[in-house]
mmCIF file of C-alpha atoms and ligand atoms in Angstrom:
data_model
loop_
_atom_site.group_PDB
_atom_site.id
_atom_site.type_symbol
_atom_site.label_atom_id
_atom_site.label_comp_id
_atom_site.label_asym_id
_atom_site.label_seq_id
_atom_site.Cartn_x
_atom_site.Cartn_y
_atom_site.Cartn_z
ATOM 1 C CA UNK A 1254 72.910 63.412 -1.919
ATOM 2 C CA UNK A 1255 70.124 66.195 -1.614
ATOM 3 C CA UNK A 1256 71.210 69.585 -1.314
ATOM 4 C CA UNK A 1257 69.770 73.125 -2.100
ATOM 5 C CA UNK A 1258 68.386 76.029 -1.061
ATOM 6 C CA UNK A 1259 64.623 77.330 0.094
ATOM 7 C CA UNK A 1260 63.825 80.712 -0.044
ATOM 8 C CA UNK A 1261 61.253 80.918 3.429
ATOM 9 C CA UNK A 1262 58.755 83.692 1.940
ATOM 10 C CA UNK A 1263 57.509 84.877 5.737
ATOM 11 C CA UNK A 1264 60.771 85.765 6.859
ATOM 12 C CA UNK A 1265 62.202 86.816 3.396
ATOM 13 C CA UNK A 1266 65.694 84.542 4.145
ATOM 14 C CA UNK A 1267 67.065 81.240 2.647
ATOM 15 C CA UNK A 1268 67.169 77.927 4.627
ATOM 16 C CA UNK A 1269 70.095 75.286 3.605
ATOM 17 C CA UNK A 1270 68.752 72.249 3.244
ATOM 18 C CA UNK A 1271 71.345 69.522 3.272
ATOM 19 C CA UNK A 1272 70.147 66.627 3.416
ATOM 20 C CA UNK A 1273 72.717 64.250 3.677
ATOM 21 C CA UNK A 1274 74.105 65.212 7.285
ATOM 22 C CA UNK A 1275 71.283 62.859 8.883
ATOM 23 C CA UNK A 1276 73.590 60.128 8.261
ATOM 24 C CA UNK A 1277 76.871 61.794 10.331
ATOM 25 C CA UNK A 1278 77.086 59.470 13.223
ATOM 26 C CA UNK A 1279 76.002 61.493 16.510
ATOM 27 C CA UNK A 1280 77.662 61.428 20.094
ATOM 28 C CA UNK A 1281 75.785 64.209 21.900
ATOM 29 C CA UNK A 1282 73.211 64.709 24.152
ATOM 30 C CA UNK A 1283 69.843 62.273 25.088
ATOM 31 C CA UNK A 1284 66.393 63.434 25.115
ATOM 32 C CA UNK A 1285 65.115 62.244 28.677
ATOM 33 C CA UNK A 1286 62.968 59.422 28.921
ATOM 34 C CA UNK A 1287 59.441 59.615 29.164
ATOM 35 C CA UNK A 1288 58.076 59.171 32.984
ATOM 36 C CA UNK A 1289 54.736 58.396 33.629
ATOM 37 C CA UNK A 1290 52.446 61.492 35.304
ATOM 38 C CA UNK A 1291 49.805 61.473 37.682
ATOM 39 C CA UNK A 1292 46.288 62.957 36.982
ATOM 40 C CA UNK A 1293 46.993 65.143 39.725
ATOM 41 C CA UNK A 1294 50.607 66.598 41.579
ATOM 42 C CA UNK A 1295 50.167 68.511 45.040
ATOM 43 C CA UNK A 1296 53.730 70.282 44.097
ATOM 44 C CA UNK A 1297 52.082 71.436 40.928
ATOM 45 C CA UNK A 1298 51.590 75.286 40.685
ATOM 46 C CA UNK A 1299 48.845 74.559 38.295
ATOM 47 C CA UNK A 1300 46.654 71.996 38.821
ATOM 48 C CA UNK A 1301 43.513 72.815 40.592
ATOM 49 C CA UNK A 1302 43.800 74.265 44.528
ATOM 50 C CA UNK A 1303 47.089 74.060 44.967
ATOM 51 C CA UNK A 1304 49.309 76.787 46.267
ATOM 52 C CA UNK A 1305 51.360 79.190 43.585
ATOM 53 C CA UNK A 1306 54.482 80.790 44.180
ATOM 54 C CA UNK A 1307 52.832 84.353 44.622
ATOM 55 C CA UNK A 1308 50.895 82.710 47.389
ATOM 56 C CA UNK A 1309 47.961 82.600 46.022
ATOM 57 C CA UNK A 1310 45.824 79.783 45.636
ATOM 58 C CA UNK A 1311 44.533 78.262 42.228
ATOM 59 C CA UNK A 1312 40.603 77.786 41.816
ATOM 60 C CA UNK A 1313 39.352 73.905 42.038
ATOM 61 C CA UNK A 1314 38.593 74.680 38.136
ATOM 62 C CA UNK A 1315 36.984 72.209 35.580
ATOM 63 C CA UNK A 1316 38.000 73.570 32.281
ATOM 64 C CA UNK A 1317 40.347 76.198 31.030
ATOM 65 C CA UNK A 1318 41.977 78.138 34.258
ATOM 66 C CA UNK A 1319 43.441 81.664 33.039
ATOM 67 C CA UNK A 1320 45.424 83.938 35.245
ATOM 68 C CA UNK A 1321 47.996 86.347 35.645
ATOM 69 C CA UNK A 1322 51.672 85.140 35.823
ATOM 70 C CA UNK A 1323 53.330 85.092 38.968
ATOM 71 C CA UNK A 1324 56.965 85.236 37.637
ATOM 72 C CA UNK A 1325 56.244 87.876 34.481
ATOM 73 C CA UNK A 1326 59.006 89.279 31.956
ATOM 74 C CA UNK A 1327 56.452 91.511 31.225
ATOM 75 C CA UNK A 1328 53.900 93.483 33.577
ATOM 76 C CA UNK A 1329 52.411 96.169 35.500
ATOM 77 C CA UNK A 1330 54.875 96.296 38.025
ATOM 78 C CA UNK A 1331 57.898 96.340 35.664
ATOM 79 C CA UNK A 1332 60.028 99.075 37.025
ATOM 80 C CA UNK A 1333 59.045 102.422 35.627
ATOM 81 C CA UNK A 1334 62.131 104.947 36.280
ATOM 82 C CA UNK A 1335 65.407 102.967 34.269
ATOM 83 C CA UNK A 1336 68.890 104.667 34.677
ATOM 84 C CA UNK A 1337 69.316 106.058 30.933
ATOM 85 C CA UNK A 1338 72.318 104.061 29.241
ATOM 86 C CA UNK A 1339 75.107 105.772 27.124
ATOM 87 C CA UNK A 1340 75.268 106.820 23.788
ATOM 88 C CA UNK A 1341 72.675 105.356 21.377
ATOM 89 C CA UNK A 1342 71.421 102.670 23.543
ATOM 90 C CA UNK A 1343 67.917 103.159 24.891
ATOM 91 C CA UNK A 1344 65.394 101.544 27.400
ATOM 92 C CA UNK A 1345 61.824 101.920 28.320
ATOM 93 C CA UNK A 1346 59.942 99.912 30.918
ATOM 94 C CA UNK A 1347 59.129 96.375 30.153
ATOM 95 C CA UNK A 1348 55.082 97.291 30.670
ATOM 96 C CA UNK A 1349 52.513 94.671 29.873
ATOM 97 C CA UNK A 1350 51.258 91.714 30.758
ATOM 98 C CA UNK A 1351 51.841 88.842 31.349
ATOM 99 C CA UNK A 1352 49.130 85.327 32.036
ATOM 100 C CA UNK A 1353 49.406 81.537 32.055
ATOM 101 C CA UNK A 1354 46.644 79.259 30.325
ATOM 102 C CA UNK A 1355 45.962 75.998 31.697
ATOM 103 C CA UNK A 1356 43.983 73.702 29.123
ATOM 104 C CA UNK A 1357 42.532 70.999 31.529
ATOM 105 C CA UNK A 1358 42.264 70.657 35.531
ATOM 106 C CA UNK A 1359 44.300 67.005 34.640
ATOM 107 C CA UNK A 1360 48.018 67.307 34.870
ATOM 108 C CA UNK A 1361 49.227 64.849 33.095
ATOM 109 C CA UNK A 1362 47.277 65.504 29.929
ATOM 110 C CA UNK A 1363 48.470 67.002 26.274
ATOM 111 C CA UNK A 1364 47.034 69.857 24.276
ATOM 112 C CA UNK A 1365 47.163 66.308 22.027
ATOM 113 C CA UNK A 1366 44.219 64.074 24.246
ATOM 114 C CA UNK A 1367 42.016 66.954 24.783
ATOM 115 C CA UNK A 1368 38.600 66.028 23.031
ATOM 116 C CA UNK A 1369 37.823 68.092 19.923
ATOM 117 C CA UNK A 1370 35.048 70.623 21.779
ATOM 118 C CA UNK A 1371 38.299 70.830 24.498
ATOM 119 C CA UNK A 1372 40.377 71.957 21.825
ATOM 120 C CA UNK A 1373 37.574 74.449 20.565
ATOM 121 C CA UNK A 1374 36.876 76.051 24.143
ATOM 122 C CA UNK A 1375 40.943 77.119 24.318
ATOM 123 C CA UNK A 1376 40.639 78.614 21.036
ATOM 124 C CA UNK A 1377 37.685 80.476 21.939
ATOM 125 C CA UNK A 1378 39.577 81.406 25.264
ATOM 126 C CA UNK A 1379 42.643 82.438 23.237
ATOM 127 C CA UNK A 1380 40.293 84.513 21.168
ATOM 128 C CA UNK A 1381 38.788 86.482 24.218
ATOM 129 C CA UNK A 1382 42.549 86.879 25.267
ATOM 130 C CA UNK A 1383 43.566 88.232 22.078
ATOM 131 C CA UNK A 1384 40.579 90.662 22.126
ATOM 132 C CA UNK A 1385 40.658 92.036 25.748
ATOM 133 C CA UNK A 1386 44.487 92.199 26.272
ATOM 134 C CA UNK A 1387 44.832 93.851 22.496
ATOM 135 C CA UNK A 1388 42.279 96.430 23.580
ATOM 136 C CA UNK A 1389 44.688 97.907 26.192
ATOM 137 C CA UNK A 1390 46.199 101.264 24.988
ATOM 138 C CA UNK A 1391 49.916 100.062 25.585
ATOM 139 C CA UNK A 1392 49.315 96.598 24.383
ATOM 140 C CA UNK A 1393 50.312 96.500 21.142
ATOM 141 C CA UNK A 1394 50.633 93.027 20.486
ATOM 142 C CA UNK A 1395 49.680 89.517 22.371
ATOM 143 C CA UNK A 1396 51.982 86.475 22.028
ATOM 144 C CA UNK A 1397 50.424 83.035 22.803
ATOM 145 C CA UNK A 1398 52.615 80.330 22.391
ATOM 146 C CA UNK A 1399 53.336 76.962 24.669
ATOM 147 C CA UNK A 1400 56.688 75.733 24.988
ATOM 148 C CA UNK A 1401 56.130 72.191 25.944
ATOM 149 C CA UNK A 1402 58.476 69.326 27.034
ATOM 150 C CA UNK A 1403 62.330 69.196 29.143
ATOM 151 C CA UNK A 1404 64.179 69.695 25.949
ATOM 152 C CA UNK A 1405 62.802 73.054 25.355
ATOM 153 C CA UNK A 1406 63.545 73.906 29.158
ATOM 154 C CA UNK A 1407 59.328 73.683 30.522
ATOM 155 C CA UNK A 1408 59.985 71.009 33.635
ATOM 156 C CA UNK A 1409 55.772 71.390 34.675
ATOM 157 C CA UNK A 1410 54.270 69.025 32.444
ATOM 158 C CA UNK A 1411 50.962 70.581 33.055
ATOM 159 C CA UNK A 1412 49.079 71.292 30.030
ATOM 160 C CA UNK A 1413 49.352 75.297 29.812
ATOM 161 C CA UNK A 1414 50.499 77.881 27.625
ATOM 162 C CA UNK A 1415 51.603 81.180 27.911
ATOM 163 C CA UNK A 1416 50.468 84.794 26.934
ATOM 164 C CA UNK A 1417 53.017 88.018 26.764
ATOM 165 C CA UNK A 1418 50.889 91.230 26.080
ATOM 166 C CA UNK A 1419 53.858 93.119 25.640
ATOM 167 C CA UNK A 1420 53.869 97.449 24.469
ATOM 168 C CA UNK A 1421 55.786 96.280 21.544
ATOM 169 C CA UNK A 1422 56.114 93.655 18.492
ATOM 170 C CA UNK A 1423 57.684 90.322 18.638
ATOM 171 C CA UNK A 1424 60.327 90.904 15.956
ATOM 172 C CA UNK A 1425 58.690 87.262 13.663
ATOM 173 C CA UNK A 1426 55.823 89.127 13.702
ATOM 174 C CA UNK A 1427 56.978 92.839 12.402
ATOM 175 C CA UNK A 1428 59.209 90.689 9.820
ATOM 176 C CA UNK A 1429 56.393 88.950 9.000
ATOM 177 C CA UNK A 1430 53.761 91.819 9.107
ATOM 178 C CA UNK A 1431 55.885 94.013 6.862
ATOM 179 C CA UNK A 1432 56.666 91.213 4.199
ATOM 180 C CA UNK A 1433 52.999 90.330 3.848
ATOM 181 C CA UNK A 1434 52.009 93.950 4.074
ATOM 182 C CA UNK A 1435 55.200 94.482 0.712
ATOM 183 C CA UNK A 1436 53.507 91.359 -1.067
ATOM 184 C CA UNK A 1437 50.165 93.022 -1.316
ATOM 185 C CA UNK A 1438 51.163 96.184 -2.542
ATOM 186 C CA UNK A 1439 53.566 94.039 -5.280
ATOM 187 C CA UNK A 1440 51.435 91.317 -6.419
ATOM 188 C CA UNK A 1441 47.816 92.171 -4.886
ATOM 189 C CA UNK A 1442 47.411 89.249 -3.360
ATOM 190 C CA UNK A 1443 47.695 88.176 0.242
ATOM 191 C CA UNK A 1444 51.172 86.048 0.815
ATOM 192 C CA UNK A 1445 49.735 83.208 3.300
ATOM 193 C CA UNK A 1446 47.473 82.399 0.133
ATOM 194 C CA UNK A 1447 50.093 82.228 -2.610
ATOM 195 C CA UNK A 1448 52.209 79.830 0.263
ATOM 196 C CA UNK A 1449 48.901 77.618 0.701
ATOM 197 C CA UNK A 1450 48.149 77.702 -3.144
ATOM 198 C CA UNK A 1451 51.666 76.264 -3.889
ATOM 199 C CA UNK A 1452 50.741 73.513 -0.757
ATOM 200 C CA UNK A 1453 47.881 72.582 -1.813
ATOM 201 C CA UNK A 1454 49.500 72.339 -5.680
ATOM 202 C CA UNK A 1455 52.190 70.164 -4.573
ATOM 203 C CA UNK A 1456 49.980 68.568 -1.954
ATOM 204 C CA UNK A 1457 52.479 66.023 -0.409
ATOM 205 C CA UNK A 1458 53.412 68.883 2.441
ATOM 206 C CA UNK A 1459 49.548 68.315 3.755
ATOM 207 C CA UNK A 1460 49.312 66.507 7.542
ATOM 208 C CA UNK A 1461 45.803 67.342 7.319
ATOM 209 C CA UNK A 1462 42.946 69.258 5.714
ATOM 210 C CA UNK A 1463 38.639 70.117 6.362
ATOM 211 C CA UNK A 1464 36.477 72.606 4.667
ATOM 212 C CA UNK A 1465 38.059 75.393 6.294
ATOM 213 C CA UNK A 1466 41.140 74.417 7.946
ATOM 214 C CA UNK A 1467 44.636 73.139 7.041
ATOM 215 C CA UNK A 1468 47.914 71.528 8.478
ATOM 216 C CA UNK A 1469 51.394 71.360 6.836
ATOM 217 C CA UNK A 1470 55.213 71.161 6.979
ATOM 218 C CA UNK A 1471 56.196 73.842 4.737
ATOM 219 C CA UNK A 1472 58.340 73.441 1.589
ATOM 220 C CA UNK A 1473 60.588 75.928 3.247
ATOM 221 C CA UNK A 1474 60.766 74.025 7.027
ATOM 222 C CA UNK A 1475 63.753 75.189 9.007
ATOM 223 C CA UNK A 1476 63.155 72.225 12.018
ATOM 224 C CA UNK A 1477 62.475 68.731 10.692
ATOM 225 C CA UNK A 1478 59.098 68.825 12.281
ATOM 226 C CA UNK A 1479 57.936 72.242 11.502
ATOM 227 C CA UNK A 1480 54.276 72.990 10.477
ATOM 228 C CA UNK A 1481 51.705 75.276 10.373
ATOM 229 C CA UNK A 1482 47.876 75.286 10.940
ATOM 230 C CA UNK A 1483 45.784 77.768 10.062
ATOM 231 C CA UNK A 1484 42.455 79.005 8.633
ATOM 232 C CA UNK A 1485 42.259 78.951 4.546
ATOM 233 C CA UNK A 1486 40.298 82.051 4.797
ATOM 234 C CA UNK A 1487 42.711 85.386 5.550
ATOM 235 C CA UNK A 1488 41.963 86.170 9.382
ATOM 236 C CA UNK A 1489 44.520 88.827 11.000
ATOM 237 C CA UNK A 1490 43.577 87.255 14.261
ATOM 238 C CA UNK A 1491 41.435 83.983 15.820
ATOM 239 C CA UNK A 1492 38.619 87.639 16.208
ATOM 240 C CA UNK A 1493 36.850 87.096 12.937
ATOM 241 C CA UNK A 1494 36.588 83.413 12.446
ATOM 242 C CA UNK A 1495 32.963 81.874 12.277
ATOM 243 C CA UNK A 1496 31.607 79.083 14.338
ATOM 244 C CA UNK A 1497 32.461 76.664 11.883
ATOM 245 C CA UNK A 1498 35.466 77.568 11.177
ATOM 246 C CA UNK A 1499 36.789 77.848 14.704
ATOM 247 C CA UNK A 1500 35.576 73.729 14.806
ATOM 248 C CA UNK A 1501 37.458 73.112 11.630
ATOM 249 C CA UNK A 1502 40.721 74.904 13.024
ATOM 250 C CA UNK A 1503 40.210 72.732 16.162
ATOM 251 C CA UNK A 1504 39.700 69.760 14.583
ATOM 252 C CA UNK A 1505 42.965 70.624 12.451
ATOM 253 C CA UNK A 1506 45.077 71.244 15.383
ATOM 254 C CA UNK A 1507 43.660 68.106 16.846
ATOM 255 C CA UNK A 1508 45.002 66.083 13.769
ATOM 256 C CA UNK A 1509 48.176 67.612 13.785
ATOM 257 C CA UNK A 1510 48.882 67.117 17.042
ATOM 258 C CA UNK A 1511 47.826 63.473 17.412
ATOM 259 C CA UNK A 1512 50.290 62.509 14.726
ATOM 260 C CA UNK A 1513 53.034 64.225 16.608
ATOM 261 C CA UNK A 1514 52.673 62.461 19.574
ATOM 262 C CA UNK A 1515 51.988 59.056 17.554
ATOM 263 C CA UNK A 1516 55.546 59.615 15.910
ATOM 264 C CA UNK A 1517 57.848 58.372 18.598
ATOM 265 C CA UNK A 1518 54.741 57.072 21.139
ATOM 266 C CA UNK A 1519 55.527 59.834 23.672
ATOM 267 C CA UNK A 1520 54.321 63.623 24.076
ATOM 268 C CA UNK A 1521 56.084 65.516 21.613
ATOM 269 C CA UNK A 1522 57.883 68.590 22.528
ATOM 270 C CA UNK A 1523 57.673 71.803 20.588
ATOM 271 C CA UNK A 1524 57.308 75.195 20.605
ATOM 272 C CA UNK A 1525 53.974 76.787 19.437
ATOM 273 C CA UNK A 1526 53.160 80.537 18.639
ATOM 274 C CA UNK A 1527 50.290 81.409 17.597
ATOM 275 C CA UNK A 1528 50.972 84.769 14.940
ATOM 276 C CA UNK A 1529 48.014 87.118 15.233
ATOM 277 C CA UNK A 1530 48.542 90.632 13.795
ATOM 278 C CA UNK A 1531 49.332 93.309 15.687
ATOM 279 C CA UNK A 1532 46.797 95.451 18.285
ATOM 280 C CA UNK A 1533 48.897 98.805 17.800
ATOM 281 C CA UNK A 1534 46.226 100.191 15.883
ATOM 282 C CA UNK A 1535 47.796 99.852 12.681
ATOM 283 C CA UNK A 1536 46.717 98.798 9.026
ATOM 284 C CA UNK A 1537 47.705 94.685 8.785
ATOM 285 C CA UNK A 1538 45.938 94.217 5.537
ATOM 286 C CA UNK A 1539 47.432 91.032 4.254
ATOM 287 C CA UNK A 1540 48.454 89.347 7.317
ATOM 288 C CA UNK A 1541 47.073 85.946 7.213
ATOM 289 C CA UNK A 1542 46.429 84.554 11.579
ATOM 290 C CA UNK A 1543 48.187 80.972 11.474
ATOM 291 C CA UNK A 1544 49.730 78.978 14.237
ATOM 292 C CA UNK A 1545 53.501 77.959 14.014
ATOM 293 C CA UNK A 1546 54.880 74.705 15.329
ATOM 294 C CA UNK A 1547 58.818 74.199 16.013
ATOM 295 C CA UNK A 1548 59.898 71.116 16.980
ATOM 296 C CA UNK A 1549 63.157 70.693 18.558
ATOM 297 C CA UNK A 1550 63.734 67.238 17.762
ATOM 298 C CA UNK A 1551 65.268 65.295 14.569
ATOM 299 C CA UNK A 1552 64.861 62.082 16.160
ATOM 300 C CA UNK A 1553 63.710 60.560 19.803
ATOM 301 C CA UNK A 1554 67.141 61.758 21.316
ATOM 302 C CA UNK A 1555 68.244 64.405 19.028
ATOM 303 C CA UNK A 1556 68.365 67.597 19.488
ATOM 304 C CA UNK A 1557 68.435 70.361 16.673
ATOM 305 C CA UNK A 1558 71.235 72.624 18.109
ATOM 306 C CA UNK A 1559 71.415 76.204 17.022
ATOM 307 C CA UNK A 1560 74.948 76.898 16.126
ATOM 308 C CA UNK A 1561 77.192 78.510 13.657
ATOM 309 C CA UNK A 1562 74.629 79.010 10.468
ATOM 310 C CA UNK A 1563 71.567 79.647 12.533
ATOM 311 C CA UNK A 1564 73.178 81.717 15.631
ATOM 312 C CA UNK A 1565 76.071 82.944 14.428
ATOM 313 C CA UNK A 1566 74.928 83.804 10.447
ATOM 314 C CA UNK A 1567 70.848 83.759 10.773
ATOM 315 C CA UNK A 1568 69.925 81.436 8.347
ATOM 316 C CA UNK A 1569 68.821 77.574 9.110
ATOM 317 C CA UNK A 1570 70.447 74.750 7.705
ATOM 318 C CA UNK A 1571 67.963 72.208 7.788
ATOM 319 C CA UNK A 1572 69.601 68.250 8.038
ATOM 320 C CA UNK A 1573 65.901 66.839 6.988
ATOM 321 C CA UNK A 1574 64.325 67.267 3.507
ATOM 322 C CA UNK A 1575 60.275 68.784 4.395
ATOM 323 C CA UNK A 1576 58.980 66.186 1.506
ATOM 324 C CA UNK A 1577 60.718 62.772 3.683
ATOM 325 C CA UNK A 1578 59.128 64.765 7.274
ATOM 326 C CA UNK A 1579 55.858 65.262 5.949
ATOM 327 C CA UNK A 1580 55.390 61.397 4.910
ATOM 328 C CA UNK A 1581 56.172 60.332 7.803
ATOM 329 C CA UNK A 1582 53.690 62.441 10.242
ATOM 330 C CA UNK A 1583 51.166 61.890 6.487
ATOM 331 C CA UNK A 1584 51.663 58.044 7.156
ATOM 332 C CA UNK A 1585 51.013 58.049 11.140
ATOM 333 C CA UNK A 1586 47.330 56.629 13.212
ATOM 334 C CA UNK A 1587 44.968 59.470 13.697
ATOM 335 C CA UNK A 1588 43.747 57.987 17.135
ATOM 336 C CA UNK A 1589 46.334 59.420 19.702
ATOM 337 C CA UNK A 1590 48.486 56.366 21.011
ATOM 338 C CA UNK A 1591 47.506 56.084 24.364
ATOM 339 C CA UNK A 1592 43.855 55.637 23.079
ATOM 340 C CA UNK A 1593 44.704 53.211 21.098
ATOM 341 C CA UNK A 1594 46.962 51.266 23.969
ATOM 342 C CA UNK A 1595 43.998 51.863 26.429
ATOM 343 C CA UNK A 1596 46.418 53.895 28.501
ATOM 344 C CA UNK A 1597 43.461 56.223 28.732
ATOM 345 C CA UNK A 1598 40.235 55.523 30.501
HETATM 346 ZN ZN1 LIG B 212 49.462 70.230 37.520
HETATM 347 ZN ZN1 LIG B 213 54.251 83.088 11.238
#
């Protein structure tokens, strides 16, 4: 039996790992099975001319297709006078905004089989995002992250992700902006180094590594498949990285990704963020830009469930040990699957 505890420097909280609950026979729910997609879907509100909901019509676009989101948590139409609540609560308008990033014209395609120069176009779209939303006044920070496959709730399976330029922090990042920023003035160093240091010490956490660029499943994963790529230089957003190291970051994510979807021979559902500092203006010395991958999965057709430790207490109890997860994606093709099957002309 393994069993102990991980103390998760970014969030300053301990994850359980334990091991030896993979084994507990399971009776819940089923992952859906894969169905195969067609290059393009008329019903699709993102592929290329079709109709959205708003009513307006998508461009017959070739490569990366940005726009504003027609269903928006957050944007310039948000209600501005609220009804003040009682006591201490307190509201303010959910301002913003709000846009939807389509990688490729081809619906049936993953972040996954984009070519590597593909891959390297969306970052460099993802950059100008970062830079022109984070310029606006009230923007004071932009969210990018893709939530892709049924079990985390996304029913398009065109490739797209999602970006909330919202007049506030996401909460990972403050927690993770303010630890960082804690670390620096302690030990002087920056804390994204001192966590890829002790990666690159122990080394079998590693999916993948270039010049300039690195993937892993951290020592202290709270999903099975967890992992993180990011630039080994300290960036506080995609902004300041050089041509080369924009490829090597691509190339990175490319790896990463490919392995995912070789695991089980389907696309792999996750959740990706990508954590850029903060646009409010503030000082984010010591924030090091990486991109976060949380995979809901622990096997084909099961489901990490959020429940009494993790909901109800706020720390994750992990049933996988990071060392056994990381072997696994280490020991998987690098050609995507469907390459390799000729699924793919
Ligand atoms: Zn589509
Ligand atoms: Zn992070």
């Amino acid at each position: 039996m393994k069993w102990e505890q991980r103390w998760h420097p970014l969030r300053s909280e301990w994850v359980i790992i334990a091991a030896h609950r993979q084994n507990r026979p399971w009776q819940g729910e089923t992952v859906a099975s894969q169905r195969t997609t067609p290059e393009f879907d008329a019903n699709c509100f993102f592929c290329p001319g079709n109709l959205r909901v708003s009513g307006a019509r998508n461009d017959a676009y070739r490569g990366i297709y940005v726009f504003d989101n027609d269903h928006p948590c957050v944007g310039p139409n948000a209600p501005p006078e609220l009804s003040s609540p009682t006591g201490i609560y307190r509201n303010s308008p959910a301002d913003g905004l709000s846009r939807v990033v389509c990688y490729s014209p081809k619906h049936n395609l993953t972040l996954a089989e984009l070519e590597l120069p593909e891959i390297e176009a969306l970052l460099h779209s993802w950059r100008a995002q970062y830079a022109e939303l984070g310029a606006r006044p009230e923007v004071h920070h932009v969210l990018v992250f893709e939530n892709k496959g049924e079990v985390v709730g996304v029913s398009n399976p065109h490739p797209h992700c999602q970006i909330y330029a919202t007049n506030f922090v996401f909460k990972t990042i403050e927690n993770e902006v303010r630890i960082s920023r804690q670390h620096l003035e302690e030990t002087g160093r920056v804390l994204f180094q001192d966590i890829l240091q002790a990666e690159r010490q122990d080394t079998r956490r590693i999916i993948f590594e270039n010049a300039s660029a690195i993937a892993f499943l951290p020592y202290f994963a709270r999903y099975a498949y967890e992992c993180y790529v990011a630039p080994k230089a300290t960036h506080e957003g995609l902004s300041t990285l050089g041509p080369d190291e924009m490829r090597d970051l691509a190339q990175a994510l490319k790896a990463m990704l490919v392995k995912y979807d070789n695991l089980w021979s389907t696309p792999f559902p996750y959740v990706m963020t990508l954590h850029h500092a903060p646009t409010d203006g503030a000082d984010h010395r010591g924030f090091h830009f990486h991109m976060e991958f949380h995979p809901p999965l622990r096997t084909p057709n099961l489901l990490k469930y959020l429940a009494g430790p993790e909901i109800g207490g706020g720390n994750f109890l992990s049933d996988t040990w990071p060392e056994d997860k990381a072997a696994e994606l280490r020991s998987l093709a690098d050609v995507h699957y469907k390459t390799r099957s000729g699924q793919k002309p």
